[in-house]
mmCIF file with all atom_site columns, C-alpha atoms in Angstrom:
data_model
loop_
_atom_site.group_PDB
_atom_site.id
_atom_site.type_symbol
_atom_site.label_atom_id
_atom_site.label_alt_id
_atom_site.label_comp_id
_atom_site.label_asym_id
_atom_site.label_entity_id
_atom_site.label_seq_id
_atom_site.pdbx_PDB_ins_code
_atom_site.Cartn_x
_atom_site.Cartn_y
_atom_site.Cartn_z
_atom_site.occupancy
_atom_site.B_iso_or_equiv
_atom_site.pdbx_formal_charge
_atom_site.auth_seq_id
_atom_site.auth_comp_id
_atom_site.auth_asym_id
_atom_site.auth_atom_id
_atom_site.pdbx_PDB_model_num
ATOM 1   C CA . MET A 1 1   ? -24.959 223.615 -110.051 1.00 0.00 ? 1   MET A CA 1
ATOM 2   C CA . THR A 1 2   ? -23.167 220.847 -111.906 1.00 0.00 ? 2   THR A CA 1
ATOM 3   C CA . THR A 1 3   ? -19.416 221.070 -112.336 1.00 0.00 ? 3   THR A CA 1
ATOM 4   C CA . GLN A 1 4   ? -18.388 220.189 -115.858 1.00 0.00 ? 4   GLN A CA 1
ATOM 5   C CA . PRO A 1 5   ? -14.793 219.273 -116.694 1.00 0.00 ? 5   PRO A CA 1
ATOM 6   C CA . PRO A 1 6   ? -12.718 221.862 -118.555 1.00 0.00 ? 6   PRO A CA 1
ATOM 7   C CA . ARG A 1 7   ? -13.349 221.726 -122.280 1.00 0.00 ? 7   ARG A CA 1
ATOM 8   C CA . ARG A 1 8   ? -9.667  222.001 -123.108 1.00 0.00 ? 8   ARG A CA 1
ATOM 9   C CA . ARG A 1 9   ? -6.621  220.843 -121.199 1.00 0.00 ? 9   ARG A CA 1
ATOM 10  C CA . ALA A 1 10  ? -3.919  223.448 -120.638 1.00 0.00 ? 10  ALA A CA 1
ATOM 11  C CA . VAL A 1 11  ? -0.889  221.533 -121.906 1.00 0.00 ? 11  VAL A CA 1
ATOM 12  C CA . GLN A 1 12  ? 1.319   224.110 -123.580 1.00 0.00 ? 12  GLN A CA 1
ATOM 13  C CA . ALA A 1 13  ? 2.973   226.869 -121.558 1.00 0.00 ? 13  ALA A CA 1
ATOM 14  C CA . ARG A 1 14  ? 0.847   229.561 -123.212 1.00 0.00 ? 14  ARG A CA 1
ATOM 15  C CA . SER A 1 15  ? -2.339  227.671 -122.415 1.00 0.00 ? 15  SER A CA 1
ATOM 16  C CA . ARG A 1 16  ? -1.286  227.186 -118.798 1.00 0.00 ? 16  ARG A CA 1
ATOM 17  C CA . GLU A 1 17  ? -0.545  230.892 -118.552 1.00 0.00 ? 17  GLU A CA 1
ATOM 18  C CA . THR A 1 18  ? -4.022  231.697 -119.886 1.00 0.00 ? 18  THR A CA 1
ATOM 19  C CA . VAL A 1 19  ? -5.643  229.383 -117.345 1.00 0.00 ? 19  VAL A CA 1
ATOM 20  C CA . GLU A 1 20  ? -3.658  230.986 -114.518 1.00 0.00 ? 20  GLU A CA 1
ATOM 21  C CA . ARG A 1 21  ? -4.750  234.444 -115.646 1.00 0.00 ? 21  ARG A CA 1
ATOM 22  C CA . ILE A 1 22  ? -8.359  233.299 -115.679 1.00 0.00 ? 22  ILE A CA 1
ATOM 23  C CA . LEU A 1 23  ? -8.114  231.756 -112.204 1.00 0.00 ? 23  LEU A CA 1
ATOM 24  C CA . ASN A 1 24  ? -6.267  234.769 -110.811 1.00 0.00 ? 24  ASN A CA 1
ATOM 25  C CA . ALA A 1 25  ? -8.925  237.074 -112.231 1.00 0.00 ? 25  ALA A CA 1
ATOM 26  C CA . ALA A 1 26  ? -11.685 234.931 -110.750 1.00 0.00 ? 26  ALA A CA 1
ATOM 27  C CA . SER A 1 27  ? -9.918  234.978 -107.371 1.00 0.00 ? 27  SER A CA 1
ATOM 28  C CA . GLU A 1 28  ? -9.671  238.760 -107.421 1.00 0.00 ? 28  GLU A CA 1
ATOM 29  C CA . LEU A 1 29  ? -13.354 239.183 -108.274 1.00 0.00 ? 29  LEU A CA 1
ATOM 30  C CA . ILE A 1 30  ? -14.432 236.648 -105.652 1.00 0.00 ? 30  ILE A CA 1
ATOM 31  C CA . ALA A 1 31  ? -12.310 238.398 -103.031 1.00 0.00 ? 31  ALA A CA 1
ATOM 32  C CA . GLU A 1 32  ? -13.964 241.698 -103.927 1.00 0.00 ? 32  GLU A CA 1
ATOM 33  C CA . ARG A 1 33  ? -17.585 240.599 -104.354 1.00 0.00 ? 33  ARG A CA 1
ATOM 34  C CA . GLY A 1 34  ? -18.006 236.993 -103.310 1.00 0.00 ? 34  GLY A CA 1
ATOM 35  C CA . ALA A 1 35  ? -18.597 234.033 -105.598 1.00 0.00 ? 35  ALA A CA 1
ATOM 36  C CA . ASP A 1 36  ? -22.088 235.147 -106.600 1.00 0.00 ? 36  ASP A CA 1
ATOM 37  C CA . GLY A 1 37  ? -20.779 238.546 -107.683 1.00 0.00 ? 37  GLY A CA 1
ATOM 38  C CA . ALA A 1 38  ? -18.312 237.235 -110.253 1.00 0.00 ? 38  ALA A CA 1
ATOM 39  C CA . THR A 1 39  ? -19.739 236.537 -113.708 1.00 0.00 ? 39  THR A CA 1
ATOM 40  C CA . MET A 1 40  ? -18.047 234.775 -116.587 1.00 0.00 ? 40  MET A CA 1
ATOM 41  C CA . THR A 1 41  ? -18.074 238.041 -118.551 1.00 0.00 ? 41  THR A CA 1
ATOM 42  C CA . GLU A 1 42  ? -16.319 239.893 -115.745 1.00 0.00 ? 42  GLU A CA 1
ATOM 43  C CA . ILE A 1 43  ? -13.798 237.081 -115.306 1.00 0.00 ? 43  ILE A CA 1
ATOM 44  C CA . ALA A 1 44  ? -12.934 237.247 -118.997 1.00 0.00 ? 44  ALA A CA 1
ATOM 45  C CA . GLN A 1 45  ? -12.605 241.035 -118.889 1.00 0.00 ? 45  GLN A CA 1
ATOM 46  C CA . ARG A 1 46  ? -10.423 240.975 -115.771 1.00 0.00 ? 46  ARG A CA 1
ATOM 47  C CA . ALA A 1 47  ? -8.227  238.232 -117.258 1.00 0.00 ? 47  ALA A CA 1
ATOM 48  C CA . GLY A 1 48  ? -7.925  240.051 -120.575 1.00 0.00 ? 48  GLY A CA 1
ATOM 49  C CA . VAL A 1 49  ? -9.185  237.119 -122.627 1.00 0.00 ? 49  VAL A CA 1
ATOM 50  C CA . ALA A 1 50  ? -12.018 236.780 -125.114 1.00 0.00 ? 50  ALA A CA 1
ATOM 51  C CA . MET A 1 51  ? -15.167 235.006 -123.987 1.00 0.00 ? 51  MET A CA 1
ATOM 52  C CA . GLY A 1 52  ? -14.485 232.298 -126.553 1.00 0.00 ? 52  GLY A CA 1
ATOM 53  C CA . SER A 1 53  ? -11.087 231.667 -124.998 1.00 0.00 ? 53  SER A CA 1
ATOM 54  C CA . LEU A 1 54  ? -12.594 231.490 -121.525 1.00 0.00 ? 54  LEU A CA 1
ATOM 55  C CA . TYR A 1 55  ? -15.156 228.918 -122.650 1.00 0.00 ? 55  TYR A CA 1
ATOM 56  C CA . GLN A 1 56  ? -12.424 226.863 -124.314 1.00 0.00 ? 56  GLN A CA 1
ATOM 57  C CA . TYR A 1 57  ? -11.113 226.070 -120.848 1.00 0.00 ? 57  TYR A CA 1
ATOM 58  C CA . PHE A 1 58  ? -14.175 226.384 -118.587 1.00 0.00 ? 58  PHE A CA 1
ATOM 59  C CA . PRO A 1 59  ? -17.727 225.625 -119.728 1.00 0.00 ? 59  PRO A CA 1
ATOM 60  C CA . ASP A 1 60  ? -19.291 227.607 -116.875 1.00 0.00 ? 60  ASP A CA 1
ATOM 61  C CA . LYS A 1 61  ? -18.515 229.306 -113.579 1.00 0.00 ? 61  LYS A CA 1
ATOM 62  C CA . ALA A 1 62  ? -18.903 226.004 -111.759 1.00 0.00 ? 62  ALA A CA 1
ATOM 63  C CA . GLY A 1 63  ? -15.882 224.785 -113.694 1.00 0.00 ? 63  GLY A CA 1
ATOM 64  C CA . VAL A 1 64  ? -13.923 227.856 -112.619 1.00 0.00 ? 64  VAL A CA 1
ATOM 65  C CA . MET A 1 65  ? -14.892 227.266 -108.991 1.00 0.00 ? 65  MET A CA 1
ATOM 66  C CA . ALA A 1 66  ? -13.839 223.625 -109.210 1.00 0.00 ? 66  ALA A CA 1
ATOM 67  C CA . ALA A 1 67  ? -10.448 224.632 -110.620 1.00 0.00 ? 67  ALA A CA 1
ATOM 68  C CA . LEU A 1 68  ? -9.996  227.208 -107.861 1.00 0.00 ? 68  LEU A CA 1
ATOM 69  C CA . PHE A 1 69  ? -10.892 224.577 -105.282 1.00 0.00 ? 69  PHE A CA 1
ATOM 70  C CA . GLU A 1 70  ? -8.355  222.137 -106.701 1.00 0.00 ? 70  GLU A CA 1
ATOM 71  C CA . ARG A 1 71  ? -5.671  224.834 -106.754 1.00 0.00 ? 71  ARG A CA 1
ATOM 72  C CA . HIS A 1 72  ? -6.435  225.662 -103.118 1.00 0.00 ? 72  HIS A CA 1
ATOM 73  C CA . ALA A 1 73  ? -6.385  221.955 -102.208 1.00 0.00 ? 73  ALA A CA 1
ATOM 74  C CA . ALA A 1 74  ? -2.965  221.522 -103.791 1.00 0.00 ? 74  ALA A CA 1
ATOM 75  C CA . LEU A 1 75  ? -1.581  224.388 -101.692 1.00 0.00 ? 75  LEU A CA 1
ATOM 76  C CA . VAL A 1 76  ? -3.054  222.852 -98.537  1.00 0.00 ? 76  VAL A CA 1
ATOM 77  C CA . ARG A 1 77  ? -1.449  219.496 -99.352  1.00 0.00 ? 77  ARG A CA 1
ATOM 78  C CA . GLU A 1 78  ? 1.916   221.235 -99.702  1.00 0.00 ? 78  GLU A CA 1
ATOM 79  C CA . MET A 1 79  ? 1.364   222.894 -96.326  1.00 0.00 ? 79  MET A CA 1
ATOM 80  C CA . LEU A 1 80  ? 0.400   219.590 -94.730  1.00 0.00 ? 80  LEU A CA 1
ATOM 81  C CA . ALA A 1 81  ? 3.385   217.766 -96.196  1.00 0.00 ? 81  ALA A CA 1
ATOM 82  C CA . ALA A 1 82  ? 5.784   220.437 -94.976  1.00 0.00 ? 82  ALA A CA 1
ATOM 83  C CA . ALA A 1 83  ? 4.214   220.547 -91.509  1.00 0.00 ? 83  ALA A CA 1
ATOM 84  C CA . THR A 1 84  ? 4.242   216.802 -90.845  1.00 0.00 ? 84  THR A CA 1
ATOM 85  C CA . ALA A 1 85  ? 7.454   215.720 -92.596  1.00 0.00 ? 85  ALA A CA 1
ATOM 86  C CA . GLY A 1 86  ? 10.061  214.318 -90.259  1.00 0.00 ? 86  GLY A CA 1
ATOM 87  C CA . ALA A 1 87  ? 7.813   213.636 -87.262  1.00 0.00 ? 87  ALA A CA 1
ATOM 88  C CA . LYS A 1 88  ? 9.507   210.798 -85.365  1.00 0.00 ? 88  LYS A CA 1
ATOM 89  C CA . ARG A 1 89  ? 7.651   210.832 -82.037  1.00 0.00 ? 89  ARG A CA 1
ATOM 90  C CA . LEU A 1 90  ? 3.970   210.764 -81.186  1.00 0.00 ? 90  LEU A CA 1
ATOM 91  C CA . ASP A 1 91  ? 4.073   213.990 -79.175  1.00 0.00 ? 91  ASP A CA 1
ATOM 92  C CA . ASP A 1 92  ? 5.881   215.691 -82.057  1.00 0.00 ? 92  ASP A CA 1
ATOM 93  C CA . LEU A 1 93  ? 3.275   214.493 -84.557  1.00 0.00 ? 93  LEU A CA 1
ATOM 94  C CA . ILE A 1 94  ? 0.418   215.695 -82.348  1.00 0.00 ? 94  ILE A CA 1
ATOM 95  C CA . ALA A 1 95  ? 2.047   219.115 -82.012  1.00 0.00 ? 95  ALA A CA 1
ATOM 96  C CA . ARG A 1 96  ? 2.406   219.302 -85.783  1.00 0.00 ? 96  ARG A CA 1
ATOM 97  C CA . ILE A 1 97  ? -1.246  218.345 -86.293  1.00 0.00 ? 97  ILE A CA 1
ATOM 98  C CA . GLY A 1 98  ? -2.162  221.192 -83.969  1.00 0.00 ? 98  GLY A CA 1
ATOM 99  C CA . ALA A 1 99  ? -0.058  223.567 -86.067  1.00 0.00 ? 99  ALA A CA 1
ATOM 100 C CA . VAL A 1 100 ? -1.828  222.385 -89.222  1.00 0.00 ? 100 VAL A CA 1
ATOM 101 C CA . ALA A 1 101 ? -5.212  222.975 -87.580  1.00 0.00 ? 101 ALA A CA 1
ATOM 102 C CA . GLN A 1 102 ? -4.149  226.502 -86.644  1.00 0.00 ? 102 GLN A CA 1
ATOM 103 C CA . ALA A 1 103 ? -3.041  227.103 -90.226  1.00 0.00 ? 103 ALA A CA 1
ATOM 104 C CA . TYR A 1 104 ? -6.533  226.070 -91.415  1.00 0.00 ? 104 TYR A CA 1
ATOM 105 C CA . PHE A 1 105 ? -8.088  228.599 -89.052  1.00 0.00 ? 105 PHE A CA 1
ATOM 106 C CA . ASP A 1 106 ? -5.726  231.346 -90.179  1.00 0.00 ? 106 ASP A CA 1
ATOM 107 C CA . LEU A 1 107 ? -6.382  230.570 -93.839  1.00 0.00 ? 107 LEU A CA 1
ATOM 108 C CA . HIS A 1 108 ? -10.153 230.766 -93.483  1.00 0.00 ? 108 HIS A CA 1
ATOM 109 C CA . ARG A 1 109 ? -9.918  233.912 -91.377  1.00 0.00 ? 109 ARG A CA 1
ATOM 110 C CA . ASP A 1 110 ? -7.566  235.774 -93.712  1.00 0.00 ? 110 ASP A CA 1
ATOM 111 C CA . ASP A 1 111 ? -8.522  234.668 -97.238  1.00 0.00 ? 111 ASP A CA 1
ATOM 112 C CA . PRO A 1 112 ? -11.960 235.699 -98.578  1.00 0.00 ? 112 PRO A CA 1
ATOM 113 C CA . VAL A 1 113 ? -11.535 233.441 -101.618 1.00 0.00 ? 113 VAL A CA 1
ATOM 114 C CA . VAL A 1 114 ? -11.160 230.390 -99.375  1.00 0.00 ? 114 VAL A CA 1
ATOM 115 C CA . ARG A 1 115 ? -14.284 231.394 -97.474  1.00 0.00 ? 115 ARG A CA 1
ATOM 116 C CA . SER A 1 116 ? -16.223 231.773 -100.720 1.00 0.00 ? 116 SER A CA 1
ATOM 117 C CA . LEU A 1 117 ? -15.026 228.397 -101.969 1.00 0.00 ? 117 LEU A CA 1
ATOM 118 C CA . TRP A 1 118 ? -16.181 226.666 -98.813  1.00 0.00 ? 118 TRP A CA 1
ATOM 119 C CA . ALA A 1 119 ? -19.519 228.460 -98.950  1.00 0.00 ? 119 ALA A CA 1
ATOM 120 C CA . ALA A 1 120 ? -19.961 227.090 -102.473 1.00 0.00 ? 120 ALA A CA 1
ATOM 121 C CA . VAL A 1 121 ? -19.079 223.597 -101.254 1.00 0.00 ? 121 VAL A CA 1
ATOM 122 C CA . GLN A 1 122 ? -22.144 223.619 -99.021  1.00 0.00 ? 122 GLN A CA 1
ATOM 123 C CA . THR A 1 123 ? -24.553 223.814 -101.967 1.00 0.00 ? 123 THR A CA 1
ATOM 124 C CA . ASP A 1 124 ? -22.712 222.114 -104.849 1.00 0.00 ? 124 ASP A CA 1
ATOM 125 C CA . PRO A 1 125 ? -22.644 218.280 -104.823 1.00 0.00 ? 125 PRO A CA 1
ATOM 126 C CA . ASP A 1 126 ? -19.714 218.200 -107.246 1.00 0.00 ? 126 ASP A CA 1
ATOM 127 C CA . LEU A 1 127 ? -17.618 220.450 -105.032 1.00 0.00 ? 127 LEU A CA 1
ATOM 128 C CA . GLN A 1 128 ? -18.650 218.322 -102.054 1.00 0.00 ? 128 GLN A CA 1
ATOM 129 C CA . ALA A 1 129 ? -17.254 215.288 -103.850 1.00 0.00 ? 129 ALA A CA 1
ATOM 130 C CA . LEU A 1 130 ? -13.999 217.154 -104.464 1.00 0.00 ? 130 LEU A CA 1
ATOM 131 C CA . ASP A 1 131 ? -13.955 218.125 -100.791 1.00 0.00 ? 131 ASP A CA 1
ATOM 132 C CA . VAL A 1 132 ? -14.293 214.516 -99.651  1.00 0.00 ? 132 VAL A CA 1
ATOM 133 C CA . ALA A 1 133 ? -11.636 213.352 -102.107 1.00 0.00 ? 133 ALA A CA 1
ATOM 134 C CA . ASP A 1 134 ? -9.324  216.085 -100.829 1.00 0.00 ? 134 ASP A CA 1
ATOM 135 C CA . SER A 1 135 ? -9.934  215.056 -97.213  1.00 0.00 ? 135 SER A CA 1
ATOM 136 C CA . LEU A 1 136 ? -9.050  211.463 -98.078  1.00 0.00 ? 136 LEU A CA 1
ATOM 137 C CA . ALA A 1 137 ? -5.880  212.531 -99.909  1.00 0.00 ? 137 ALA A CA 1
ATOM 138 C CA . ASN A 1 138 ? -4.794  214.652 -96.941  1.00 0.00 ? 138 ASN A CA 1
ATOM 139 C CA . ALA A 1 139 ? -5.672  211.847 -94.551  1.00 0.00 ? 139 ALA A CA 1
ATOM 140 C CA . ARG A 1 140 ? -3.511  209.432 -96.529  1.00 0.00 ? 140 ARG A CA 1
ATOM 141 C CA . MET A 1 141 ? -0.572  211.831 -96.197  1.00 0.00 ? 141 MET A CA 1
ATOM 142 C CA . LEU A 1 142 ? -1.106  212.094 -92.445  1.00 0.00 ? 142 LEU A CA 1
ATOM 143 C CA . PHE A 1 143 ? -1.605  208.308 -92.180  1.00 0.00 ? 143 PHE A CA 1
ATOM 144 C CA . ASP A 1 144 ? 1.702   207.636 -93.918  1.00 0.00 ? 144 ASP A CA 1
ATOM 145 C CA . VAL A 1 145 ? 3.495   209.789 -91.339  1.00 0.00 ? 145 VAL A CA 1
ATOM 146 C CA . ALA A 1 146 ? 1.555   208.387 -88.382  1.00 0.00 ? 146 ALA A CA 1
ATOM 147 C CA . ARG A 1 147 ? 1.681   204.688 -89.321  1.00 0.00 ? 147 ARG A CA 1
ATOM 148 C CA . PRO A 1 148 ? 5.257   204.051 -88.057  1.00 0.00 ? 148 PRO A CA 1
ATOM 149 C CA . LEU A 1 149 ? 4.319   205.637 -84.721  1.00 0.00 ? 149 LEU A CA 1
ATOM 150 C CA . TYR A 1 150 ? 1.287   203.348 -84.293  1.00 0.00 ? 150 TYR A CA 1
ATOM 151 C CA . ALA A 1 151 ? 2.847   199.994 -85.076  1.00 0.00 ? 151 ALA A CA 1
ATOM 152 C CA . ARG A 1 152 ? 0.154   197.960 -83.276  1.00 0.00 ? 152 ARG A CA 1
ATOM 153 C CA . VAL A 1 153 ? -2.897  200.091 -83.923  1.00 0.00 ? 153 VAL A CA 1
ATOM 154 C CA . ASP A 1 154 ? -5.634  198.928 -86.271  1.00 0.00 ? 154 ASP A CA 1
ATOM 155 C CA . GLU A 1 155 ? -4.916  200.652 -89.584  1.00 0.00 ? 155 GLU A CA 1
ATOM 156 C CA . THR A 1 156 ? -8.554  201.217 -90.471  1.00 0.00 ? 156 THR A CA 1
ATOM 157 C CA . ARG A 1 157 ? -9.159  203.047 -87.216  1.00 0.00 ? 157 ARG A CA 1
ATOM 158 C CA . LEU A 1 158 ? -6.017  205.111 -87.674  1.00 0.00 ? 158 LEU A CA 1
ATOM 159 C CA . MET A 1 159 ? -7.032  206.038 -91.227  1.00 0.00 ? 159 MET A CA 1
ATOM 160 C CA . ALA A 1 160 ? -10.494 207.006 -89.962  1.00 0.00 ? 160 ALA A CA 1
ATOM 161 C CA . ALA A 1 161 ? -8.916  209.210 -87.305  1.00 0.00 ? 161 ALA A CA 1
ATOM 162 C CA . CYS A 1 162 ? -6.717  210.916 -89.904  1.00 0.00 ? 162 CYS A CA 1
ATOM 163 C CA . THR A 1 163 ? -9.684  211.436 -92.240  1.00 0.00 ? 163 THR A CA 1
ATOM 164 C CA . ILE A 1 164 ? -11.892 212.952 -89.557  1.00 0.00 ? 164 ILE A CA 1
ATOM 165 C CA . CYS A 1 165 ? -9.043  215.151 -88.361  1.00 0.00 ? 165 CYS A CA 1
ATOM 166 C CA . MET A 1 166 ? -8.382  216.548 -91.830  1.00 0.00 ? 166 MET A CA 1
ATOM 167 C CA . HIS A 1 167 ? -12.019 217.040 -92.775  1.00 0.00 ? 167 HIS A CA 1
ATOM 168 C CA . LEU A 1 168 ? -13.124 218.588 -89.507  1.00 0.00 ? 168 LEU A CA 1
ATOM 169 C CA . ALA A 1 169 ? -10.199 221.008 -89.355  1.00 0.00 ? 169 ALA A CA 1
ATOM 170 C CA . ALA A 1 170 ? -11.723 222.994 -92.212  1.00 0.00 ? 170 ALA A CA 1
ATOM 171 C CA . THR A 1 171 ? -15.245 222.594 -90.822  1.00 0.00 ? 171 THR A CA 1
ATOM 172 C CA . ALA A 1 172 ? -14.169 223.865 -87.415  1.00 0.00 ? 172 ALA A CA 1
ATOM 173 C CA . ALA A 1 173 ? -12.357 226.782 -89.049  1.00 0.00 ? 173 ALA A CA 1
ATOM 174 C CA . ARG A 1 174 ? -15.557 227.849 -90.804  1.00 0.00 ? 174 ARG A CA 1
ATOM 175 C CA . LEU A 1 175 ? -17.513 227.473 -87.580  1.00 0.00 ? 175 LEU A CA 1
ATOM 176 C CA . ALA A 1 176 ? -15.014 229.675 -85.741  1.00 0.00 ? 176 ALA A CA 1
ATOM 177 C CA . LEU A 1 177 ? -15.852 232.525 -88.113  1.00 0.00 ? 177 LEU A CA 1
ATOM 178 C CA . ALA A 1 178 ? -19.610 232.109 -87.703  1.00 0.00 ? 178 ALA A CA 1
ATOM 179 C CA . ILE A 1 179 ? -19.911 232.033 -83.903  1.00 0.00 ? 179 ILE A CA 1
ATOM 180 C CA . PRO A 1 180 ? -19.325 234.917 -81.459  1.00 0.00 ? 180 PRO A CA 1
ATOM 181 C CA . ALA A 1 181 ? -15.754 236.170 -81.587  1.00 0.00 ? 181 ALA A CA 1
ATOM 182 C CA . PRO A 1 182 ? -14.663 234.979 -78.094  1.00 0.00 ? 182 PRO A CA 1
ATOM 183 C CA . LEU A 1 183 ? -15.832 231.449 -78.916  1.00 0.00 ? 183 LEU A CA 1
ATOM 184 C CA . GLY A 1 184 ? -14.242 231.554 -82.344  1.00 0.00 ? 184 GLY A CA 1
ATOM 185 C CA . ALA A 1 185 ? -10.924 232.661 -80.877  1.00 0.00 ? 185 ALA A CA 1
ATOM 186 C CA . ALA A 1 186 ? -10.948 229.663 -78.526  1.00 0.00 ? 186 ALA A CA 1
ATOM 187 C CA . THR A 1 187 ? -11.930 227.154 -81.201  1.00 0.00 ? 187 THR A CA 1
ATOM 188 C CA . PRO A 1 188 ? -8.442  226.327 -82.602  1.00 0.00 ? 188 PRO A CA 1
ATOM 189 C CA . GLU A 1 189 ? -7.090  225.376 -79.181  1.00 0.00 ? 189 GLU A CA 1
ATOM 190 C CA . VAL A 1 190 ? -10.201 223.354 -78.340  1.00 0.00 ? 190 VAL A CA 1
ATOM 191 C CA . PHE A 1 191 ? -10.110 221.506 -81.663  1.00 0.00 ? 191 PHE A CA 1
ATOM 192 C CA . SER A 1 192 ? -6.404  220.747 -81.321  1.00 0.00 ? 192 SER A CA 1
ATOM 193 C CA . GLY A 1 193 ? -7.005  219.450 -77.811  1.00 0.00 ? 193 GLY A CA 1
ATOM 194 C CA . MET A 1 194 ? -9.782  217.152 -78.979  1.00 0.00 ? 194 MET A CA 1
ATOM 195 C CA . VAL A 1 195 ? -7.628  215.782 -81.803  1.00 0.00 ? 195 VAL A CA 1
ATOM 196 C CA . SER A 1 196 ? -4.549  215.281 -79.645  1.00 0.00 ? 196 SER A CA 1
ATOM 197 C CA . GLY A 1 197 ? -6.659  213.606 -76.967  1.00 0.00 ? 197 GLY A CA 1
ATOM 198 C CA . TYR A 1 198 ? -7.977  211.041 -79.425  1.00 0.00 ? 198 TYR A CA 1
ATOM 199 C CA . PHE A 1 199 ? -4.607  210.320 -81.013  1.00 0.00 ? 199 PHE A CA 1
ATOM 200 C CA . LEU A 1 200 ? -3.076  209.792 -77.568  1.00 0.00 ? 200 LEU A CA 1
ATOM 201 C CA . ALA A 1 201 ? -5.988  207.616 -76.457  1.00 0.00 ? 201 ALA A CA 1
ATOM 202 C CA . LEU A 1 202 ? -5.749  205.579 -79.653  1.00 0.00 ? 202 LEU A CA 1
ATOM 203 C CA . ALA A 1 203 ? -2.120  204.778 -78.919  1.00 0.00 ? 203 ALA A CA 1
ATOM 204 C CA . GLU A 1 204 ? -2.782  203.960 -75.275  1.00 0.00 ? 204 GLU A CA 1
ATOM 205 C CA . ARG A 1 205 ? -5.878  201.836 -75.881  1.00 0.00 ? 205 ARG A CA 1
ATOM 206 C CA . GLU A 1 206 ? -4.537  199.731 -78.712  1.00 0.00 ? 206 GLU A CA 1
ATOM 207 C CA . ALA A 1 207 ? -0.808  199.666 -78.002  1.00 0.00 ? 207 ALA A CA 1
ATOM 208 C CA . GLY A 1 208 ? -1.085  196.108 -76.713  1.00 0.00 ? 208 GLY A CA 1
ATOM 209 C CA . GLY A 1 209 ? -3.443  194.913 -79.428  1.00 0.00 ? 209 GLY A CA 1
ATOM 210 C CA . GLU A 1 210 ? -2.540  192.863 -82.452  1.00 0.00 ? 210 GLU A CA 1
ATOM 211 C CA . LYS A 1 211 ? -1.775  194.858 -85.577  1.00 0.00 ? 211 LYS A CA 1
ATOM 212 C CA . LYS A 1 212 ? -4.424  194.411 -88.236  1.00 0.00 ? 212 LYS A CA 1
ATOM 213 C CA . ALA A 1 213 ? -4.067  194.954 -91.950  1.00 0.00 ? 213 ALA A CA 1
ATOM 214 C CA . ALA A 1 214 ? -5.992  197.831 -93.442  1.00 0.00 ? 214 ALA A CA 1
ATOM 215 C CA . PRO A 1 215 ? -8.790  196.945 -95.836  1.00 0.00 ? 215 PRO A CA 1
ATOM 216 C CA . GLU A 1 216 ? -7.880  197.745 -99.401  1.00 0.00 ? 216 GLU A CA 1
ATOM 217 C CA . SER A 1 217 ? -10.417 200.593 -99.498  1.00 0.00 ? 217 SER A CA 1
ATOM 218 C CA . ALA A 1 218 ? -8.852  202.305 -96.479  1.00 0.00 ? 218 ALA A CA 1
ATOM 219 C CA . ALA A 1 219 ? -5.287  201.774 -97.580  1.00 0.00 ? 219 ALA A CA 1
ATOM 220 C CA . SER A 1 220 ? -5.826  203.055 -101.082 1.00 0.00 ? 220 SER A CA 1
ATOM 221 C CA . SER A 1 221 ? -8.252  205.909 -100.416 1.00 0.00 ? 221 SER A CA 1
#
């Protein structure tokens, strides 16, 4: 499935309202039936828009899924920013990362639309690209908070740690739902422990090393 860009940008307030109605309708149908059970015709009917209006904004269901993914990603970035803002000590930052990981688990457990989106990511290369871009954007946010606390740590390694942390939080959350319930219930604590262990080890191992500049690709990703 190839994700095409929206045919029309929602600039005016009325257009933005129409797009929100379409995305809300798609979310409701996906929550009820899963992504495969929601057709463009049903999305239009649930949103109360004509098929022609729907296709003005989204050329196909892949475009709807991409827009839902981006809306979900924006909410996660807000959650991440709120959770990590103001961290001044390493132990405080690690605790906040653990809280973010738990929030990922709760989100995947409680929201069927999120689960359907991530299931679609597994088979759609375009959504996979959005997923990677989202992980890098979240990692940059975490890096910006962590950088002052790791003054002598190699920036590329720190950015890699932030990227892996952000990307694997969602992966581990999906895994927790797929494995036997007792294992899934233990997964958030185990994941948080693994992440905190690496961030602590990174500080201890490289605290005496010379600070290195981040390559442009890492700093700007």
